[in-house]
Short mmCIF file of C-alpha atoms in Angstrom, two decimals:
data_model
loop_
_atom_site.label_atom_id
_atom_site.label_comp_id
_atom_site.label_asym_id
_atom_site.label_seq_id
_atom_site.Cartn_x
_atom_site.Cartn_y
_atom_site.Cartn_z
CA MET A 1 0.00 0.00 0.00
CA ASN A 2 1.12 3.54 -0.65
CA PHE A 3 0.39 6.88 1.04
CA LEU A 4 -3.40 6.95 0.72
CA ALA A 5 -3.94 3.44 2.03
CA HIS A 6 -1.57 3.91 4.94
CA LEU A 7 -3.36 7.11 5.95
CA ASP A 8 -6.74 5.41 5.58
CA LEU A 9 -5.62 2.43 7.65
CA ALA A 10 -4.19 4.74 10.29
CA ASP A 11 -7.53 6.53 10.51
CA PHE A 12 -9.41 3.21 10.56
CA CYS A 13 -7.25 2.02 13.47
CA ARG A 14 -7.14 5.38 15.27
CA SER A 15 -3.38 5.45 14.84
CA HIS A 16 -1.06 8.44 14.40
CA LEU A 17 -1.45 9.62 10.81
CA ALA A 18 1.90 11.38 10.57
CA GLY A 19 3.71 8.34 11.98
CA ASN A 20 2.13 6.10 9.38
CA LEU A 21 3.06 8.52 6.59
CA LEU A 22 6.58 9.04 7.94
CA ALA A 23 7.45 5.36 8.27
CA ASP A 24 9.30 4.89 4.95
CA PHE A 25 11.67 7.69 5.91
CA VAL A 26 12.65 6.33 9.34
CA ARG A 27 15.34 3.70 9.92
CA GLY A 28 15.96 1.82 13.15
CA ASP A 29 14.00 2.07 16.38
CA PRO A 30 11.33 4.76 15.96
CA TYR A 31 10.83 5.05 19.72
CA LYS A 32 14.31 6.57 20.02
CA GLN A 33 13.50 9.21 17.40
CA HIS A 34 9.81 10.07 17.76
CA THR A 35 6.98 10.43 20.23
CA LYS A 36 5.36 7.18 21.32
CA ALA A 37 2.20 7.87 19.32
CA ALA A 38 4.17 8.59 16.14
CA ALA A 39 6.44 5.59 16.73
CA ASP A 40 3.37 3.37 17.18
CA GLY A 41 2.19 4.68 13.81
CA ILE A 42 5.52 3.84 12.21
CA LYS A 43 5.31 0.32 13.62
CA LEU A 44 1.77 -0.09 12.32
CA HIS A 45 2.92 0.94 8.85
CA ARG A 46 5.74 -1.60 9.02
CA PHE A 47 3.34 -4.32 10.16
CA VAL A 48 0.99 -3.56 7.26
CA ASP A 49 3.85 -3.68 4.75
CA GLY A 50 4.99 -7.06 6.06
CA TYR A 51 1.46 -8.44 6.17
CA ILE A 52 0.75 -7.44 2.57
CA ASP A 53 4.05 -8.81 1.28
CA ALA A 54 3.22 -12.20 2.79
CA MET A 55 -0.31 -12.43 1.38
CA PRO A 56 -0.66 -15.29 -1.16
CA GLN A 57 -2.96 -13.13 -3.31
CA VAL A 58 -0.29 -10.43 -3.56
CA LYS A 59 2.37 -12.98 -4.47
CA GLN A 60 0.04 -14.21 -7.21
CA CYS A 61 -0.31 -10.67 -8.52
CA GLN A 62 3.47 -10.29 -8.64
CA ARG A 63 3.58 -13.30 -10.95
CA LEU A 64 1.36 -11.42 -13.43
CA PHE A 65 4.32 -9.16 -14.19
CA ARG A 66 6.78 -10.09 -16.90
CA PRO A 67 10.16 -11.50 -15.78
CA GLU A 68 11.95 -8.24 -16.51
CA THR A 69 9.56 -6.15 -14.37
CA ARG A 70 8.81 -8.66 -11.61
CA ARG A 71 11.63 -7.41 -9.38
CA VAL A 72 9.90 -4.03 -9.02
CA SER A 73 6.36 -5.38 -9.05
CA GLY A 74 5.89 -4.78 -5.32
CA ILE A 75 6.42 -1.05 -5.76
CA ALA A 76 4.08 -0.94 -8.75
CA LEU A 77 1.42 -2.84 -6.81
CA ASP A 78 1.68 -0.41 -3.90
CA LEU A 79 0.64 2.36 -6.28
CA ILE A 80 -2.11 0.42 -8.00
CA TRP A 81 -3.68 -0.50 -4.65
CA ASP A 82 -3.88 3.22 -3.85
CA HIS A 83 -5.42 3.80 -7.27
CA PHE A 84 -8.17 1.27 -6.61
CA LEU A 85 -8.75 2.65 -3.11
CA ALA A 86 -9.11 6.17 -4.51
CA ARG A 87 -11.44 4.99 -7.31
CA HIS A 88 -13.63 3.00 -4.92
CA TRP A 89 -13.21 5.25 -1.89
CA ASN A 90 -16.92 5.36 -1.07
CA ASP A 91 -16.94 1.58 -0.66
CA TYR A 92 -14.51 1.83 2.24
CA HIS A 93 -15.05 5.24 3.82
CA THR A 94 -18.08 7.32 4.82
CA GLN A 95 -16.26 10.64 4.32
CA PRO A 96 -15.69 11.93 0.76
CA LEU A 97 -12.10 11.54 -0.44
CA SER A 98 -11.49 15.29 -0.72
CA GLN A 99 -12.63 15.81 2.87
CA PHE A 100 -10.51 12.95 4.14
CA VAL A 101 -7.42 14.32 2.37
CA ALA A 102 -8.00 17.76 3.91
CA PHE A 103 -8.42 16.15 7.35
CA ALA A 104 -5.32 13.97 6.89
CA ARG A 105 -3.20 16.93 5.83
CA GLN A 106 -4.27 18.88 8.91
CA GLU A 107 -3.49 15.95 11.20
CA VAL A 108 -0.15 15.18 9.56
CA GLU A 109 1.12 18.75 9.52
CA ILE A 110 0.56 19.15 13.25
CA TYR A 111 3.48 16.78 13.84
CA GLN A 112 6.79 18.56 13.27
CA HIS A 113 9.19 16.50 15.39
CA ASN A 114 12.45 15.23 13.85
CA LEU A 115 11.24 15.19 10.24
CA PRO A 116 13.81 14.11 7.60
CA GLU A 117 14.29 16.58 4.77
CA SER A 118 13.35 13.95 2.19
CA TYR A 119 10.04 13.40 3.97
CA GLN A 120 9.35 17.12 4.13
CA GLN A 121 9.99 17.49 0.39
CA MET A 122 7.79 14.52 -0.44
CA SER A 123 4.89 15.57 1.77
CA SER A 124 5.02 19.15 0.50
CA ARG A 125 4.70 17.94 -3.11
CA MET A 126 2.05 15.39 -2.16
CA TRP A 127 -0.29 17.94 -0.60
CA GLN A 128 0.36 20.74 -3.08
CA GLN A 129 -0.04 18.54 -6.15
CA GLN A 130 -3.02 16.64 -4.70
CA TRP A 131 -1.47 13.21 -5.29
CA LEU A 132 -4.04 11.43 -3.13
CA ILE A 133 -6.92 12.83 -5.17
CA GLN A 134 -5.10 12.30 -8.46
CA TYR A 135 -4.55 8.61 -7.65
CA GLN A 136 -8.07 8.05 -9.02
CA GLU A 137 -6.75 8.53 -12.56
CA THR A 138 -4.88 5.75 -14.36
CA ALA A 139 -2.69 8.37 -16.07
CA THR A 140 -1.46 9.52 -12.66
CA ILE A 141 -0.25 6.02 -11.80
CA GLU A 142 1.62 5.73 -15.07
CA THR A 143 3.22 9.16 -14.57
CA ALA A 144 4.20 8.35 -10.98
CA LEU A 145 5.87 5.07 -11.97
CA THR A 146 7.77 6.75 -14.80
CA ARG A 147 9.00 9.53 -12.53
CA MET A 148 10.14 7.03 -9.90
CA ALA A 149 12.07 5.15 -12.57
CA ILE A 150 13.84 8.35 -13.61
CA ARG A 151 14.67 9.39 -10.04
CA ARG A 152 16.00 5.95 -9.09
CA PRO A 153 17.93 4.35 -11.98
CA LYS A 154 18.16 1.00 -10.18
CA LEU A 155 14.38 0.85 -10.46
CA HIS A 156 14.29 1.81 -14.14
CA GLN A 157 11.99 -1.12 -14.93
CA LEU A 158 9.18 0.70 -13.09
CA ALA A 159 8.69 2.67 -16.30
CA ASN A 160 7.67 -0.58 -18.00
CA THR A 161 5.23 -1.81 -15.34
CA PRO A 162 2.15 0.07 -16.62
CA THR A 163 1.98 -2.46 -19.46
CA ASP A 164 1.67 -5.27 -16.92
CA ILE A 165 -0.81 -3.32 -14.82
CA PHE A 166 -3.16 -2.44 -17.65
CA THR A 167 -2.95 -5.93 -19.16
CA HIS A 168 -4.20 -7.40 -15.87
CA TYR A 169 -6.16 -4.39 -14.62
CA GLN A 170 -9.44 -6.21 -13.97
CA GLN A 171 -7.76 -9.06 -12.10
CA LEU A 172 -5.78 -6.63 -9.97
CA GLU A 173 -8.93 -4.66 -9.18
CA THR A 174 -10.76 -7.81 -8.11
CA THR A 175 -7.81 -8.80 -5.93
CA PHE A 176 -7.78 -5.39 -4.27
CA HIS A 177 -11.41 -5.75 -3.19
CA ALA A 178 -10.62 -9.20 -1.83
CA ILE A 179 -7.55 -8.21 0.18
CA TYR A 180 -8.30 -4.72 1.48
CA PRO A 181 -10.89 -5.77 4.10
CA GLN A 182 -8.42 -8.43 5.29
CA ILE A 183 -5.71 -5.80 5.62
CA GLN A 184 -8.05 -3.49 7.53
CA GLN A 185 -8.85 -6.21 10.05
CA ALA A 186 -5.21 -7.30 10.39
CA ALA A 187 -4.15 -3.70 10.99
CA LEU A 188 -6.92 -3.21 13.53
CA GLY A 189 -5.88 -6.37 15.38
CA TYR A 190 -2.27 -5.24 15.47
CA ARG A 191 -3.28 -1.79 16.70
CA GLN A 192 -5.37 -3.32 19.49
CA ARG A 193 -2.40 -5.43 20.57
CA GLN A 194 -0.25 -2.30 20.56
CA SER A 195 -2.71 -0.57 22.89
CA ILE A 196 -2.77 -3.52 25.28
CA ASP A 197 1.04 -3.74 25.39
CA SER A 198 1.57 -0.02 26.04
#
């Protein structure tokens, strides 16, 4: 899952939104670097990432990619899951997407503790360019994958993944609807265990 899903799951679990958004930019023990609430959010994000990577349905989806793009298929899938969530937002959330994004931005920007510069640059572009709203459009996903490939030459095959995605679009969409409720419940269970342990 990418930014939108992690924010949605954080909200679903009553977790720290900024911590969940910040997680990919934090290495090591988050409790030594951030408030407990934010660190709990970082740990929830990490749990979700690990849970998704282990799902048999996700592994099946990775096999839909051609051999040359399969190595980066996980990154491409993260984006396509956000695309499907944005497109079908009303199936999973009572609040309109635009309202949720405004709420999430407000919640995230309150937290200003120990923020890496790379995170600040990313989040600034994300809010200003309305990435989370734009995820509804297939063209946005293709553009995002191409830009990532340019910025990170080791991941250059990301530029070729839209072919795989659009070839298997319907199957990926069906898989998303099958796995997202499972992910919601797994995240909620993890969050409840966090609360008990704290």
